[in-house]
Amino acid sequence: MNPIFTPSLHSQRHQFVVDFVRKNKPNKVADLGCGECRLLKRLKFQRNIELLVGVDIDGAKIKKKMQGLAPLSTDYLQPTYDQLHIDLYQGSVTQRDARLRGFDLVTNIELIEHLTLPDLELFSSVVFGYMRPASVIVSTPNSEFNKLLPGLTGFRHSDHKFEWNRSEFRSWALQVCLDYGYEAEFTGVGEAPQEQQESVGFCSQIGVFQRLNVLPDRDEEEVFSYTLVYSVNYPTLRDNNTLLRVLVSEVLYWAEQMKNRWMEETTGGTTGVLPHSQTEQQEQSACTERLNCPGEGEESTESLWTKDQEESGTLNRFAVVPLAALWSFCPKIAELSGNLSNLRRLLVDQPQVKLSQDGSALLVKCEEQEPEQTDSDEEEDEEDASAVQCSHQIEPEEDWEANI
């Protein structure tokens, strides 16, 4: 069936849901009969979704594919203020579970045709009567289209209990609307040839249900019928620990870049440190181009300088990078911290960050100083140099080309 459609029929059904989500921006979305989680894997990239839930009666199928919903490495390296929590449950759509109430959207893609008619009545009661989401999307095969599918005899799948024509689907949907306070629109995916579109309709027919009113919560015993098999929180800057980790990383990186640029400009040399990408090169330029041009009244806080400090018997040289310079010239640091005082407060207890005594600047190590040589040390160095020179004179230089 799929080879006659481009894109494939299941891709078109999933794209229909994605387009609906992009337009209506629901925060809480559940997919009933999620199977191998293909739709969920597409929905997790929709930033408006904060809670994404999948339910399927086949727990083994969920467990086989659930790791595809785990955060990517980029989600940890570059988290945003968006937040996403994903739960996967093993359970039947004919059973109630209080954790599925109050959703903005519940999808049922090619699900109802796998239910017996008594179970379909329970499904309607659970989804429309108990869960009562704001929107429901139901897709199911259109039997009128079957005659166009090459080699098909009977139902499209051996597990299908029924396949409705357009009139039968519409009759069921309108009765649901009447019983539970919804209205429905009818459409579909998988178009027939143009001359047959009107006579057979779409290959998959779709009903989009919208709740008409919000009923007051009824005093019902909370039921938890489903078994949680997977749960994950995506990293978000709304979490204080994640925000601190990203902020410290940005501060250390840009302080090092600013130190290197300043040393290069003041010494006329090069540090050999290059930006990782063209984007970072542009950001670095934006952050450092005004280091030697402080704003009015900011000269004492936005100029870099060096200081020597002894640590564990070793004299180290540090570049002093004012926090005001980091906050003023690096937009991401300013966005993460909010203001200069908050930046100082967030960094003061971070062990990776070395602040000046008054907390106004970051100390970035430049180089490690060697202890000053005494006269006896200089004499030993001269003797060593003479010995090396003699050894070079005694042993003839090897002719590498002659040995090839």
Short mmCIF file of C-alpha atoms in Angstrom, two decimals:
data_model
loop_
_atom_site.label_atom_id
_atom_site.label_comp_id
_atom_site.label_asym_id
_atom_site.label_seq_id
_atom_site.Cartn_x
_atom_site.Cartn_y
_atom_site.Cartn_z
CA MET A 1 0.00 0.00 0.00
CA ASN A 2 2.75 2.48 0.90
CA PRO A 3 4.68 2.25 -2.40
CA ILE A 4 1.79 3.86 -4.28
CA PHE A 5 2.04 7.00 -2.13
CA THR A 6 4.83 9.55 -2.06
CA PRO A 7 5.52 10.35 0.75
CA SER A 8 4.39 7.06 2.31
CA LEU A 9 0.91 6.93 3.80
CA HIS A 10 2.09 6.69 7.41
CA SER A 11 4.40 9.67 6.83
CA GLN A 12 1.45 11.68 5.55
CA ARG A 13 -0.61 10.79 8.61
CA HIS A 14 2.21 11.82 10.94
CA GLN A 15 2.80 15.03 8.98
CA PHE A 16 -0.88 15.88 9.39
CA VAL A 17 -0.43 15.71 13.17
CA VAL A 18 2.81 17.70 13.08
CA ASP A 19 1.13 20.44 11.01
CA PHE A 20 -1.77 20.53 13.48
CA VAL A 21 0.67 20.88 16.40
CA ARG A 22 2.59 23.68 14.68
CA LYS A 23 -0.63 25.58 14.05
CA ASN A 24 -2.36 25.06 17.40
CA LYS A 25 0.69 24.79 19.70
CA PRO A 26 -0.60 22.34 22.34
CA ASN A 27 1.56 21.98 25.47
CA LYS A 28 0.44 18.49 26.51
CA VAL A 29 0.15 15.82 23.80
CA ALA A 30 -0.58 12.08 24.08
CA ASP A 31 -0.42 9.46 21.32
CA LEU A 32 -2.59 6.40 21.99
CA GLY A 33 -1.41 3.25 20.27
CA CYS A 34 2.06 4.77 19.90
CA GLY A 35 3.62 1.45 18.79
CA GLU A 36 7.24 2.03 17.78
CA CYS A 37 7.07 5.72 18.76
CA ARG A 38 7.55 7.06 15.23
CA LEU A 39 5.09 9.91 15.68
CA LEU A 40 6.50 10.76 19.11
CA LYS A 41 10.01 10.99 17.64
CA ARG A 42 8.75 13.70 15.29
CA LEU A 43 6.71 15.52 17.90
CA LYS A 44 9.59 15.83 20.36
CA PHE A 45 11.10 18.52 18.12
CA GLN A 46 8.02 20.76 18.44
CA ARG A 47 9.17 23.31 20.98
CA ASN A 48 5.74 24.23 22.27
CA ILE A 49 5.21 20.69 23.66
CA GLU A 50 6.16 20.41 27.33
CA LEU A 51 4.65 16.98 28.09
CA LEU A 52 4.67 14.17 25.50
CA VAL A 53 3.06 10.83 26.37
CA GLY A 54 2.77 7.56 24.49
CA VAL A 55 0.50 4.63 25.38
CA ASP A 56 0.48 1.17 23.82
CA ILE A 57 -0.76 -2.22 24.93
CA ASP A 58 2.45 -3.85 23.64
CA GLY A 59 5.09 -2.97 26.22
CA ALA A 60 7.82 -4.94 24.43
CA LYS A 61 7.35 -2.85 21.28
CA ILE A 62 7.72 0.36 23.31
CA LYS A 63 10.87 -0.85 25.07
CA LYS A 64 12.43 -1.80 21.74
CA LYS A 65 12.24 1.74 20.37
CA MET A 66 12.00 4.02 23.42
CA GLN A 67 15.69 5.03 23.44
CA GLY A 68 15.03 6.93 20.25
CA LEU A 69 13.22 9.46 22.44
CA ALA A 70 16.27 10.13 24.65
CA PRO A 71 17.86 13.60 24.53
CA LEU A 72 20.61 14.11 21.97
CA SER A 73 24.11 15.27 22.92
CA THR A 74 23.28 18.71 21.51
CA ASP A 75 20.34 18.93 23.96
CA TYR A 76 22.88 18.77 26.79
CA LEU A 77 25.56 20.94 25.16
CA GLN A 78 23.18 23.69 24.00
CA PRO A 79 20.03 23.55 26.16
CA THR A 80 17.34 26.17 25.72
CA TYR A 81 14.60 27.54 27.97
CA ASP A 82 12.19 25.08 26.35
CA GLN A 83 11.24 22.18 28.59
CA LEU A 84 10.12 18.69 27.59
CA HIS A 85 9.14 15.66 29.65
CA ILE A 86 8.35 12.33 27.97
CA ASP A 87 6.47 9.39 29.51
CA LEU A 88 5.69 6.05 27.88
CA TYR A 89 3.05 3.73 29.34
CA GLN A 90 1.97 0.18 28.73
CA GLY A 91 -1.80 0.01 28.89
CA SER A 92 -5.09 -0.37 27.04
CA VAL A 93 -7.02 2.54 25.58
CA THR A 94 -10.15 0.95 27.06
CA GLN A 95 -8.86 1.60 30.60
CA ARG A 96 -8.87 4.85 32.52
CA ASP A 97 -5.74 6.44 33.93
CA ALA A 98 -5.81 9.78 35.73
CA ARG A 99 -2.38 10.74 34.36
CA LEU A 100 -3.91 11.11 30.88
CA ARG A 101 -6.52 13.69 31.86
CA GLY A 102 -6.35 17.37 30.96
CA PHE A 103 -4.32 17.11 27.74
CA ASP A 104 -4.45 19.63 24.92
CA LEU A 105 -4.27 16.98 22.19
CA VAL A 106 -4.75 13.21 22.04
CA THR A 107 -3.95 11.41 18.77
CA ASN A 108 -5.24 7.99 17.66
CA ILE A 109 -3.57 7.11 14.38
CA GLU A 110 -4.91 3.94 12.73
CA LEU A 111 -6.03 2.59 16.13
CA ILE A 112 -9.80 2.19 16.39
CA GLU A 113 -10.03 -0.42 13.60
CA HIS A 114 -8.05 -2.79 15.86
CA LEU A 115 -10.81 -2.66 18.51
CA THR A 116 -13.92 -4.79 18.75
CA LEU A 117 -17.15 -2.81 18.72
CA PRO A 118 -17.68 -3.23 22.52
CA ASP A 119 -14.09 -2.03 23.09
CA LEU A 120 -14.71 0.88 20.73
CA GLU A 121 -17.54 2.03 23.00
CA LEU A 122 -15.16 1.85 25.98
CA PHE A 123 -12.55 3.76 23.97
CA SER A 124 -15.04 6.55 23.28
CA SER A 125 -15.98 6.73 26.95
CA VAL A 126 -12.35 6.80 28.09
CA VAL A 127 -11.00 9.31 25.55
CA PHE A 128 -13.93 11.69 25.12
CA GLY A 129 -15.70 11.18 28.43
CA TYR A 130 -12.86 10.69 30.92
CA MET A 131 -9.68 12.16 29.43
CA ARG A 132 -11.62 15.02 27.77
CA PRO A 133 -8.72 16.60 25.87
CA ALA A 134 -9.22 19.91 24.11
CA SER A 135 -8.56 18.25 20.72
CA VAL A 136 -8.64 14.67 19.42
CA ILE A 137 -7.34 13.39 16.09
CA VAL A 138 -8.61 10.00 14.89
CA SER A 139 -7.46 8.39 11.64
CA THR A 140 -8.78 5.09 10.27
CA PRO A 141 -8.81 3.27 6.89
CA ASN A 142 -11.43 4.29 4.38
CA SER A 143 -12.86 1.06 2.95
CA GLU A 144 -14.09 2.85 -0.20
CA PHE A 145 -10.47 3.35 -1.23
CA ASN A 146 -9.61 -0.36 -0.94
CA LYS A 147 -10.58 -1.14 -4.52
CA LEU A 148 -7.70 1.06 -5.69
CA LEU A 149 -5.09 -0.84 -3.66
CA PRO A 150 -3.43 -3.47 -5.90
CA GLY A 151 -3.72 -7.08 -4.77
CA LEU A 152 -5.85 -6.33 -1.68
CA THR A 153 -8.55 -8.78 -0.69
CA GLY A 154 -10.39 -8.31 2.58
CA PHE A 155 -9.08 -5.91 5.22
CA ARG A 156 -5.76 -4.08 4.96
CA HIS A 157 -4.38 -5.79 8.08
CA SER A 158 -5.10 -9.20 9.58
CA ASP A 159 -5.78 -7.63 13.01
CA HIS A 160 -8.40 -5.17 11.76
CA LYS A 161 -11.83 -5.82 13.27
CA PHE A 162 -13.61 -3.49 10.84
CA GLU A 163 -12.91 -0.93 8.12
CA TRP A 164 -15.51 1.81 7.69
CA ASN A 165 -16.57 3.75 4.65
CA ARG A 166 -16.86 7.52 4.93
CA SER A 167 -20.52 7.47 5.92
CA GLU A 168 -19.95 4.93 8.72
CA PHE A 169 -17.02 6.88 10.14
CA ARG A 170 -18.96 10.13 10.03
CA SER A 171 -21.95 8.51 11.76
CA TRP A 172 -19.75 7.22 14.62
CA ALA A 173 -17.95 10.55 14.98
CA LEU A 174 -21.13 12.63 15.11
CA GLN A 175 -22.58 10.33 17.78
CA VAL A 176 -19.40 10.82 19.85
CA CYS A 177 -19.80 14.58 19.48
CA LEU A 178 -23.42 14.38 20.63
CA ASP A 179 -22.60 12.15 23.63
CA TYR A 180 -19.54 14.00 24.94
CA GLY A 181 -19.77 17.63 23.81
CA TYR A 182 -17.41 17.85 20.81
CA GLU A 183 -17.61 19.00 17.21
CA ALA A 184 -15.79 17.31 14.32
CA GLU A 185 -14.27 18.15 10.96
CA PHE A 186 -13.49 15.46 8.39
CA THR A 187 -10.51 15.23 6.08
CA GLY A 188 -7.82 12.68 5.24
CA VAL A 189 -4.49 11.83 3.61
CA GLY A 190 -3.55 9.65 0.65
CA GLU A 191 -5.30 11.13 -2.35
CA ALA A 192 -6.90 9.09 -5.11
CA PRO A 193 -6.32 9.96 -8.79
CA GLN A 194 -8.05 13.24 -9.53
CA GLU A 195 -10.90 11.69 -11.50
CA GLN A 196 -11.72 9.34 -8.57
CA GLN A 197 -11.21 11.62 -5.57
CA GLU A 198 -14.87 12.45 -5.16
CA SER A 199 -16.08 8.86 -5.49
CA VAL A 200 -13.61 7.14 -3.13
CA GLY A 201 -12.23 9.90 -0.88
CA PHE A 202 -8.92 9.65 0.99
CA CYS A 203 -7.10 6.39 1.68
CA SER A 204 -6.95 7.27 5.40
CA GLN A 205 -9.92 9.28 6.65
CA ILE A 206 -9.35 11.65 9.57
CA GLY A 207 -11.68 13.20 12.10
CA VAL A 208 -10.51 16.26 14.05
CA PHE A 209 -12.58 16.71 17.21
CA GLN A 210 -12.70 19.94 19.21
CA ARG A 211 -14.18 20.11 22.71
CA LEU A 212 -17.07 22.58 22.92
CA ASN A 213 -16.93 23.36 26.62
CA VAL A 214 -14.95 22.70 29.77
CA LEU A 215 -16.95 20.73 32.30
CA PRO A 216 -16.22 21.05 36.03
CA ASP A 217 -14.06 18.26 37.44
CA ARG A 218 -16.10 15.42 38.82
CA ASP A 219 -15.26 13.83 42.15
CA GLU A 220 -13.97 10.52 40.82
CA GLU A 221 -11.54 8.11 42.35
CA GLU A 222 -8.15 8.52 40.67
CA VAL A 223 -7.30 5.37 38.75
CA PHE A 224 -3.78 4.45 37.61
CA SER A 225 -4.16 1.52 35.23
CA TYR A 226 -1.08 2.06 33.07
CA THR A 227 2.48 0.88 33.77
CA LEU A 228 5.21 3.47 33.29
CA VAL A 229 8.00 1.95 31.17
CA TYR A 230 10.04 5.04 30.25
CA SER A 231 10.39 8.57 31.56
CA VAL A 232 12.87 11.31 30.71
CA ASN A 233 13.34 15.02 31.36
CA TYR A 234 15.12 17.02 28.67
CA PRO A 235 17.76 19.50 29.91
CA THR A 236 16.42 23.04 30.17
CA LEU A 237 17.81 26.37 31.25
CA ARG A 238 14.81 26.68 33.54
CA ASP A 239 16.63 24.16 35.74
CA ASN A 240 19.12 26.03 37.94
CA ASN A 241 21.81 23.32 37.79
CA THR A 242 21.70 23.23 33.99
CA LEU A 243 21.77 27.03 33.78
CA LEU A 244 24.82 27.19 36.07
CA ARG A 245 26.65 24.52 34.06
CA VAL A 246 26.07 26.37 30.79
CA LEU A 247 26.86 29.77 32.29
CA VAL A 248 30.17 28.60 33.77
CA SER A 249 31.11 26.97 30.46
CA GLU A 250 30.35 30.17 28.54
CA VAL A 251 32.22 32.36 31.05
CA LEU A 252 35.36 30.18 31.01
CA TYR A 253 35.35 29.88 27.23
CA TRP A 254 34.88 33.57 26.47
CA ALA A 255 37.25 34.71 29.21
CA GLU A 256 39.94 32.52 27.63
CA GLN A 257 39.16 33.90 24.16
CA MET A 258 39.24 37.49 25.40
CA LYS A 259 42.52 36.87 27.21
CA ASN A 260 44.09 35.35 24.10
CA ARG A 261 42.93 38.21 21.87
CA TRP A 262 44.15 40.81 24.35
CA MET A 263 47.56 39.14 24.72
CA GLU A 264 47.92 38.89 20.96
CA GLU A 265 47.13 42.57 20.50
CA THR A 266 49.39 43.74 23.31
CA THR A 267 52.39 41.53 22.44
CA GLY A 268 52.02 41.57 18.67
CA GLY A 269 52.20 37.76 18.61
CA THR A 270 49.71 34.99 18.18
CA THR A 271 48.33 32.60 20.72
CA GLY A 272 47.57 29.80 18.30
CA VAL A 273 44.02 29.54 19.64
CA LEU A 274 41.45 29.57 16.88
CA PRO A 275 37.65 29.68 17.10
CA HIS A 276 35.95 26.33 16.57
CA SER A 277 33.72 27.59 13.77
CA GLN A 278 32.84 30.62 11.69
CA THR A 279 29.95 31.38 14.05
CA GLU A 280 32.23 31.34 17.09
CA GLN A 281 34.71 33.51 15.17
CA GLN A 282 31.97 36.09 14.64
CA GLU A 283 30.90 35.85 18.28
CA GLN A 284 34.50 36.20 19.44
CA SER A 285 34.97 39.26 17.29
CA ALA A 286 31.79 40.79 18.69
CA CYS A 287 32.91 40.05 22.23
CA THR A 288 36.46 41.40 21.90
CA GLU A 289 36.45 44.15 19.28
CA ARG A 290 35.75 46.84 21.90
CA LEU A 291 38.03 45.58 24.69
CA ASN A 292 40.39 48.50 24.21
CA CYS A 293 37.53 50.97 23.69
CA PRO A 294 35.59 50.97 26.97
CA GLY A 295 32.41 52.94 27.28
CA GLU A 296 32.17 56.24 29.07
CA GLY A 297 32.94 55.85 32.76
CA GLU A 298 33.84 52.17 32.34
CA GLU A 299 37.59 52.35 31.79
CA SER A 300 38.48 50.90 35.17
CA THR A 301 36.17 47.92 34.81
CA GLU A 302 36.46 46.93 31.16
CA SER A 303 40.24 46.93 30.57
CA LEU A 304 42.22 43.71 30.88
CA TRP A 305 45.50 43.55 32.76
CA THR A 306 47.80 40.94 34.30
CA LYS A 307 48.87 40.19 37.84
CA ASP A 308 51.34 37.73 39.36
CA GLN A 309 50.20 35.50 42.18
CA GLU A 310 52.03 32.77 44.07
CA GLU A 311 50.26 29.42 44.38
CA SER A 312 51.78 26.43 46.18
CA GLY A 313 55.27 27.89 45.86
CA THR A 314 54.88 28.61 42.14
CA LEU A 315 54.58 32.11 40.75
CA ASN A 316 51.74 32.23 38.22
CA ARG A 317 50.66 35.04 35.97
CA PHE A 318 46.93 35.67 35.53
CA ALA A 319 44.99 37.80 33.09
CA VAL A 320 42.37 39.77 34.96
CA VAL A 321 39.13 39.75 32.96
CA PRO A 322 36.49 42.05 34.50
CA LEU A 323 33.07 40.48 34.80
CA ALA A 324 31.69 43.76 33.43
CA ALA A 325 33.58 43.11 30.19
CA LEU A 326 32.21 39.58 29.90
CA TRP A 327 28.67 40.71 30.66
CA SER A 328 28.78 43.74 28.35
CA PHE A 329 30.39 42.18 25.31
CA CYS A 330 29.00 38.61 25.32
CA PRO A 331 25.21 38.54 24.78
CA LYS A 332 24.72 34.92 25.83
CA ILE A 333 26.37 35.51 29.20
CA ALA A 334 24.18 38.58 29.69
CA GLU A 335 21.08 36.58 28.74
CA LEU A 336 21.90 33.71 31.10
CA SER A 337 22.78 35.88 34.09
CA GLY A 338 20.29 38.72 33.71
CA ASN A 339 22.49 41.44 35.20
CA LEU A 340 26.05 41.97 36.37
CA SER A 341 25.28 41.56 40.07
CA ASN A 342 23.53 38.26 39.38
CA LEU A 343 26.48 37.08 37.29
CA ARG A 344 28.83 37.69 40.22
CA ARG A 345 26.45 35.94 42.61
CA LEU A 346 26.11 32.88 40.37
CA LEU A 347 29.87 32.49 39.90
CA VAL A 348 31.10 33.09 43.43
CA ASP A 349 30.60 29.49 44.62
CA GLN A 350 31.65 27.73 41.43
CA PRO A 351 34.90 25.79 41.98
CA GLN A 352 35.89 25.95 38.28
CA VAL A 353 35.91 29.75 38.41
CA LYS A 354 38.70 31.78 40.04
CA LEU A 355 37.53 35.27 40.96
CA SER A 356 39.52 38.24 42.18
CA GLN A 357 39.44 39.05 45.87
CA ASP A 358 36.64 41.59 45.46
CA GLY A 359 34.71 39.31 43.09
CA SER A 360 34.68 41.84 40.26
CA ALA A 361 36.91 39.98 37.81
CA LEU A 362 37.85 36.53 36.58
CA LEU A 363 41.46 35.37 36.88
CA VAL A 364 42.61 33.39 33.84
CA LYS A 365 46.05 31.77 34.02
CA CYS A 366 48.46 33.06 31.38
CA GLU A 367 51.67 31.17 32.01
CA GLU A 368 53.69 29.48 34.73
CA GLN A 369 56.81 31.43 35.72
CA GLU A 370 60.10 29.58 36.20
CA PRO A 371 61.99 30.32 39.43
CA GLU A 372 64.79 32.91 39.09
CA GLN A 373 68.20 31.32 38.39
CA THR A 374 71.13 31.76 40.81
CA ASP A 375 74.76 32.26 39.71
CA SER A 376 75.53 28.58 40.39
CA ASP A 377 72.56 27.55 38.26
CA GLU A 378 73.86 29.69 35.39
CA GLU A 379 77.34 28.09 35.65
CA GLU A 380 75.78 24.60 35.54
CA ASP A 381 73.75 25.57 32.47
CA GLU A 382 76.91 26.83 30.72
CA GLU A 383 78.74 23.54 31.53
CA ASP A 384 75.81 21.54 30.20
CA ALA A 385 75.76 23.58 27.00
CA SER A 386 79.54 23.04 26.50
CA ALA A 387 79.11 19.30 27.02
CA VAL A 388 76.36 19.17 24.47
CA GLN A 389 78.45 21.13 21.98
CA CYS A 390 81.40 18.78 22.43
CA SER A 391 79.28 15.70 21.97
CA HIS A 392 77.93 17.14 18.74
CA GLN A 393 81.50 17.74 17.50
CA ILE A 394 82.71 14.22 18.38
CA GLU A 395 79.84 12.28 16.82
CA PRO A 396 79.54 12.92 13.04
CA GLU A 397 76.09 13.91 11.81
CA GLU A 398 74.24 10.97 10.30
CA ASP A 399 73.59 11.17 6.59
CA TRP A 400 69.92 10.20 6.39
CA GLU A 401 69.71 10.48 2.64
CA ALA A 402 72.56 8.00 2.22
CA ASN A 403 70.68 5.46 4.36
CA ILE A 404 67.46 5.58 2.33
#
